[in-house]
Amino acid sequence: GFIKMILTSQNWLRALMKSRTVLPLLIIANCAVSSYLVANLWYNLVMIKKQFMVFLFRWLVSSVIMWLCINSFGSVDAGYNSFWLYPTAGLVMSLVNAIVKPIATLFSLPLIILSMGLFTLILNILMIALVIWIVPHVHMNTVGVIFSWILMSIINSLVNFLVPSYN
């Protein structure tokens, strides 16, 4: 009766709504779509929280590394050596690595290919020099930047090895 009513009716939507079998199907379909949307929303919220926690962890690691590098190989102007200098330097380092470094890598791709990847070392050193230049009241010479790059590479390698979610 239901299929015949839909096939013979001019207004199939009205015929569909008159049928008693449609309402349970619509309720089931609505529940399925709603639970899919809720599950998808929950998954997205969990992933955003995970990404945010990874970002905070990277910021913390960058801040500690910048504290080590600035105090070991650089200098800070008198009166400006405060706690907030190092989280700021860590945040600048994270932002430079996330925004500037991919663009610089793309533009220097011919040099990277010609040097068989060795130019990426110079690119990393230049990123550290850029961070030192951006962060106010921090000074470091070229040798300090190179030693900072070595220290950062070692510490980041250890953190990547010990904490898999850091990647």
PDB file of C-alpha atoms in Angstrom:
ATOM      1  CA  GLY A   1       0.000   0.000   0.000  1.00  0.00           C
ATOM      2  CA  PHE A   2       2.744   2.492   0.870  1.00  0.00           C
ATOM      3  CA  ILE A   3       4.745   2.158  -2.388  1.00  0.00           C
ATOM      4  CA  LYS A   4       1.543   2.135  -4.487  1.00  0.00           C
ATOM      5  CA  MET A   5       0.309   5.271  -2.710  1.00  0.00           C
ATOM      6  CA  ILE A   6       3.591   7.084  -3.448  1.00  0.00           C
ATOM      7  CA  LEU A   7       3.724   5.912  -7.080  1.00  0.00           C
ATOM      8  CA  THR A   8       0.105   6.797  -7.874  1.00  0.00           C
ATOM      9  CA  SER A   9      -0.014  10.091  -6.022  1.00  0.00           C
ATOM     10  CA  GLN A  10       0.664  13.400  -7.689  1.00  0.00           C
ATOM     11  CA  ASN A  11       1.996  14.885  -4.496  1.00  0.00           C
ATOM     12  CA  TRP A  12       4.384  12.242  -3.244  1.00  0.00           C
ATOM     13  CA  LEU A  13       5.500  14.248  -0.216  1.00  0.00           C
ATOM     14  CA  ARG A  14       1.947  14.547   1.076  1.00  0.00           C
ATOM     15  CA  ALA A  15       1.425  10.849   0.462  1.00  0.00           C
ATOM     16  CA  LEU A  16       4.645  10.107   2.265  1.00  0.00           C
ATOM     17  CA  MET A  17       3.578  12.152   5.263  1.00  0.00           C
ATOM     18  CA  LYS A  18       0.153  10.383   5.382  1.00  0.00           C
ATOM     19  CA  SER A  19       1.847   7.034   5.684  1.00  0.00           C
ATOM     20  CA  ARG A  20       2.271   5.653   9.194  1.00  0.00           C
ATOM     21  CA  THR A  21       5.623   4.038   8.394  1.00  0.00           C
ATOM     22  CA  VAL A  22       7.379   7.285   7.544  1.00  0.00           C
ATOM     23  CA  LEU A  23       7.352   8.898  10.970  1.00  0.00           C
ATOM     24  CA  PRO A  24       9.396   6.162  12.685  1.00  0.00           C
ATOM     25  CA  LEU A  25      11.832   6.206   9.763  1.00  0.00           C
ATOM     26  CA  LEU A  26      12.216   9.968  10.049  1.00  0.00           C
ATOM     27  CA  ILE A  27      12.762   9.698  13.803  1.00  0.00           C
ATOM     28  CA  ILE A  28      15.395   6.982  13.321  1.00  0.00           C
ATOM     29  CA  ALA A  29      17.117   8.991  10.575  1.00  0.00           C
ATOM     30  CA  ASN A  30      17.045  12.133  12.730  1.00  0.00           C
ATOM     31  CA  CYS A  31      18.515  10.244  15.699  1.00  0.00           C
ATOM     32  CA  ALA A  32      21.231   8.739  13.497  1.00  0.00           C
ATOM     33  CA  VAL A  33      22.172  12.137  12.064  1.00  0.00           C
ATOM     34  CA  SER A  34      22.045  13.761  15.506  1.00  0.00           C
ATOM     35  CA  SER A  35      24.255  11.125  17.094  1.00  0.00           C
ATOM     36  CA  TYR A  36      26.699  11.384  14.179  1.00  0.00           C
ATOM     37  CA  LEU A  37      26.863  15.164  14.633  1.00  0.00           C
ATOM     38  CA  VAL A  38      27.326  14.862  18.398  1.00  0.00           C
ATOM     39  CA  ALA A  39      30.056  12.226  17.953  1.00  0.00           C
ATOM     40  CA  ASN A  40      31.752  14.359  15.293  1.00  0.00           C
ATOM     41  CA  LEU A  41      31.545  17.447  17.502  1.00  0.00           C
ATOM     42  CA  TRP A  42      32.954  15.493  20.454  1.00  0.00           C
ATOM     43  CA  TYR A  43      35.803  14.150  18.295  1.00  0.00           C
ATOM     44  CA  ASN A  44      36.619  17.670  17.043  1.00  0.00           C
ATOM     45  CA  LEU A  45      36.619  19.069  20.589  1.00  0.00           C
ATOM     46  CA  VAL A  46      38.947  16.281  21.748  1.00  0.00           C
ATOM     47  CA  MET A  47      41.284  16.917  18.794  1.00  0.00           C
ATOM     48  CA  ILE A  48      41.286  20.692  19.413  1.00  0.00           C
ATOM     49  CA  LYS A  49      42.101  20.065  23.074  1.00  0.00           C
ATOM     50  CA  LYS A  50      44.911  17.690  22.094  1.00  0.00           C
ATOM     51  CA  GLN A  51      46.344  20.172  19.579  1.00  0.00           C
ATOM     52  CA  PHE A  52      46.141  22.956  22.148  1.00  0.00           C
ATOM     53  CA  MET A  53      47.934  20.811  24.735  1.00  0.00           C
ATOM     54  CA  VAL A  54      50.655  19.976  22.191  1.00  0.00           C
ATOM     55  CA  PHE A  55      50.991  23.692  21.425  1.00  0.00           C
ATOM     56  CA  LEU A  56      51.319  24.506  25.145  1.00  0.00           C
ATOM     57  CA  PHE A  57      53.913  21.760  25.552  1.00  0.00           C
ATOM     58  CA  ARG A  58      55.898  23.031  22.567  1.00  0.00           C
ATOM     59  CA  TRP A  59      55.708  26.556  23.968  1.00  0.00           C
ATOM     60  CA  LEU A  60      56.960  25.357  27.354  1.00  0.00           C
ATOM     61  CA  VAL A  61      59.850  23.435  25.784  1.00  0.00           C
ATOM     62  CA  SER A  62      60.732  26.412  23.567  1.00  0.00           C
ATOM     63  CA  SER A  63      60.652  28.744  26.573  1.00  0.00           C
ATOM     64  CA  VAL A  64      62.980  26.516  28.582  1.00  0.00           C
ATOM     65  CA  ILE A  65      65.338  26.154  25.622  1.00  0.00           C
ATOM     66  CA  MET A  66      65.333  29.911  25.031  1.00  0.00           C
ATOM     67  CA  TRP A  67      66.092  30.467  28.736  1.00  0.00           C
ATOM     68  CA  LEU A  68      69.064  28.093  28.463  1.00  0.00           C
ATOM     69  CA  CYS A  69      70.322  29.640  25.215  1.00  0.00           C
ATOM     70  CA  ILE A  70      69.918  33.270  26.233  1.00  0.00           C
ATOM     71  CA  ASN A  71      71.552  32.751  29.629  1.00  0.00           C
ATOM     72  CA  SER A  72      74.349  30.550  28.205  1.00  0.00           C
ATOM     73  CA  PHE A  73      75.251  32.275  24.957  1.00  0.00           C
ATOM     74  CA  GLY A  74      73.581  35.691  24.969  1.00  0.00           C
ATOM     75  CA  SER A  75      72.824  38.644  27.150  1.00  0.00           C
ATOM     76  CA  VAL A  76      69.830  40.617  28.305  1.00  0.00           C
ATOM     77  CA  ASP A  77      69.830  44.375  28.887  1.00  0.00           C
ATOM     78  CA  ALA A  78      70.075  45.355  32.544  1.00  0.00           C
ATOM     79  CA  GLY A  79      66.700  45.661  34.211  1.00  0.00           C
ATOM     80  CA  TYR A  80      64.843  43.662  31.562  1.00  0.00           C
ATOM     81  CA  ASN A  81      65.676  40.120  32.699  1.00  0.00           C
ATOM     82  CA  SER A  82      62.220  39.134  33.923  1.00  0.00           C
ATOM     83  CA  PHE A  83      60.260  35.902  33.963  1.00  0.00           C
ATOM     84  CA  TRP A  84      58.054  36.967  31.030  1.00  0.00           C
ATOM     85  CA  LEU A  85      61.006  37.420  28.700  1.00  0.00           C
ATOM     86  CA  TYR A  86      61.482  33.676  28.280  1.00  0.00           C
ATOM     87  CA  PRO A  87      57.846  32.667  27.617  1.00  0.00           C
ATOM     88  CA  THR A  88      57.737  35.541  25.124  1.00  0.00           C
ATOM     89  CA  ALA A  89      60.898  34.260  23.456  1.00  0.00           C
ATOM     90  CA  GLY A  90      59.452  30.728  23.421  1.00  0.00           C
ATOM     91  CA  LEU A  91      56.221  31.957  21.856  1.00  0.00           C
ATOM     92  CA  VAL A  92      58.127  33.944  19.231  1.00  0.00           C
ATOM     93  CA  MET A  93      60.216  30.828  18.519  1.00  0.00           C
ATOM     94  CA  SER A  94      57.077  28.709  18.100  1.00  0.00           C
ATOM     95  CA  LEU A  95      55.457  31.284  15.810  1.00  0.00           C
ATOM     96  CA  VAL A  96      58.604  31.727  13.712  1.00  0.00           C
ATOM     97  CA  ASN A  97      58.892  27.952  13.305  1.00  0.00           C
ATOM     98  CA  ALA A  98      55.208  27.648  12.432  1.00  0.00           C
ATOM     99  CA  ILE A  99      54.868  30.620  10.059  1.00  0.00           C
ATOM    100  CA  VAL A 100      58.187  31.971   8.808  1.00  0.00           C
ATOM    101  CA  LYS A 101      60.191  28.756   8.527  1.00  0.00           C
ATOM    102  CA  PRO A 102      57.857  26.956   6.056  1.00  0.00           C
ATOM    103  CA  ILE A 103      57.823  30.033   3.805  1.00  0.00           C
ATOM    104  CA  ALA A 104      61.604  30.414   4.017  1.00  0.00           C
ATOM    105  CA  THR A 105      62.032  26.692   3.304  1.00  0.00           C
ATOM    106  CA  LEU A 106      59.829  26.968   0.240  1.00  0.00           C
ATOM    107  CA  PHE A 107      61.749  29.938  -1.147  1.00  0.00           C
ATOM    108  CA  SER A 108      65.129  28.364  -0.405  1.00  0.00           C
ATOM    109  CA  LEU A 109      64.190  24.981  -1.874  1.00  0.00           C
ATOM    110  CA  PRO A 110      66.639  25.316  -4.812  1.00  0.00           C
ATOM    111  CA  LEU A 111      69.511  25.961  -2.360  1.00  0.00           C
ATOM    112  CA  ILE A 112      68.379  23.057  -0.203  1.00  0.00           C
ATOM    113  CA  ILE A 113      68.336  20.748  -3.210  1.00  0.00           C
ATOM    114  CA  LEU A 114      71.721  21.967  -4.499  1.00  0.00           C
ATOM    115  CA  SER A 115      73.340  21.537  -1.092  1.00  0.00           C
ATOM    116  CA  MET A 116      71.660  18.141  -0.581  1.00  0.00           C
ATOM    117  CA  GLY A 117      69.813  19.418   2.476  1.00  0.00           C
ATOM    118  CA  LEU A 118      72.694  21.137   4.232  1.00  0.00           C
ATOM    119  CA  PHE A 119      71.134  24.566   3.694  1.00  0.00           C
ATOM    120  CA  THR A 120      68.387  23.607   6.156  1.00  0.00           C
ATOM    121  CA  LEU A 121      71.029  23.877   8.899  1.00  0.00           C
ATOM    122  CA  ILE A 122      71.720  27.473   7.869  1.00  0.00           C
ATOM    123  CA  LEU A 123      67.975  28.091   7.666  1.00  0.00           C
ATOM    124  CA  ASN A 124      67.559  26.863  11.261  1.00  0.00           C
ATOM    125  CA  ILE A 125      70.371  29.141  12.416  1.00  0.00           C
ATOM    126  CA  LEU A 126      68.730  32.060  10.611  1.00  0.00           C
ATOM    127  CA  MET A 127      65.408  31.311  12.361  1.00  0.00           C
ATOM    128  CA  ILE A 128      67.127  31.507  15.754  1.00  0.00           C
ATOM    129  CA  ALA A 129      68.822  34.748  14.737  1.00  0.00           C
ATOM    130  CA  LEU A 130      65.420  36.123  13.691  1.00  0.00           C
ATOM    131  CA  VAL A 131      63.938  35.215  17.079  1.00  0.00           C
ATOM    132  CA  ILE A 132      66.828  36.911  18.898  1.00  0.00           C
ATOM    133  CA  TRP A 133      66.338  39.975  16.697  1.00  0.00           C
ATOM    134  CA  ILE A 134      62.560  40.087  17.330  1.00  0.00           C
ATOM    135  CA  VAL A 135      62.631  39.590  21.113  1.00  0.00           C
ATOM    136  CA  PRO A 136      63.408  42.958  22.716  1.00  0.00           C
ATOM    137  CA  HIS A 137      66.441  43.539  24.961  1.00  0.00           C
ATOM    138  CA  VAL A 138      68.104  40.222  24.025  1.00  0.00           C
ATOM    139  CA  HIS A 139      71.498  40.178  22.322  1.00  0.00           C
ATOM    140  CA  MET A 140      73.542  37.302  20.941  1.00  0.00           C
ATOM    141  CA  ASN A 141      76.503  37.147  18.581  1.00  0.00           C
ATOM    142  CA  THR A 142      76.840  34.758  15.641  1.00  0.00           C
ATOM    143  CA  VAL A 143      78.780  32.149  17.590  1.00  0.00           C
ATOM    144  CA  GLY A 144      76.128  32.248  20.313  1.00  0.00           C
ATOM    145  CA  VAL A 145      73.400  31.707  17.720  1.00  0.00           C
ATOM    146  CA  ILE A 146      75.263  28.699  16.298  1.00  0.00           C
ATOM    147  CA  PHE A 147      75.765  27.193  19.772  1.00  0.00           C
ATOM    148  CA  SER A 148      72.100  27.911  20.538  1.00  0.00           C
ATOM    149  CA  TRP A 149      71.132  26.022  17.403  1.00  0.00           C
ATOM    150  CA  ILE A 150      73.221  23.025  18.492  1.00  0.00           C
ATOM    151  CA  LEU A 151      71.685  23.080  21.987  1.00  0.00           C
ATOM    152  CA  MET A 152      68.150  23.444  20.594  1.00  0.00           C
ATOM    153  CA  SER A 153      68.703  20.593  18.162  1.00  0.00           C
ATOM    154  CA  ILE A 154      69.909  18.266  20.911  1.00  0.00           C
ATOM    155  CA  ILE A 155      67.099  19.117  23.316  1.00  0.00           C
ATOM    156  CA  ASN A 156      64.377  18.948  20.642  1.00  0.00           C
ATOM    157  CA  SER A 157      65.724  15.564  19.501  1.00  0.00           C
ATOM    158  CA  LEU A 158      65.595  14.261  23.063  1.00  0.00           C
ATOM    159  CA  VAL A 159      62.067  15.571  23.590  1.00  0.00           C
ATOM    160  CA  ASN A 160      60.906  14.091  20.266  1.00  0.00           C
ATOM    161  CA  PHE A 161      62.443  10.745  21.264  1.00  0.00           C
ATOM    162  CA  LEU A 162      61.059  10.685  24.811  1.00  0.00           C
ATOM    163  CA  VAL A 163      57.596  12.159  24.173  1.00  0.00           C
ATOM    164  CA  PRO A 164      55.928  10.674  21.061  1.00  0.00           C
ATOM    165  CA  SER A 165      52.968  13.085  21.140  1.00  0.00           C
ATOM    166  CA  TYR A 166      55.355  16.018  20.745  1.00  0.00           C
ATOM    167  CA  ASN A 167      55.563  15.382  16.956  1.00  0.00           C
TER     168      ASN A 167
END
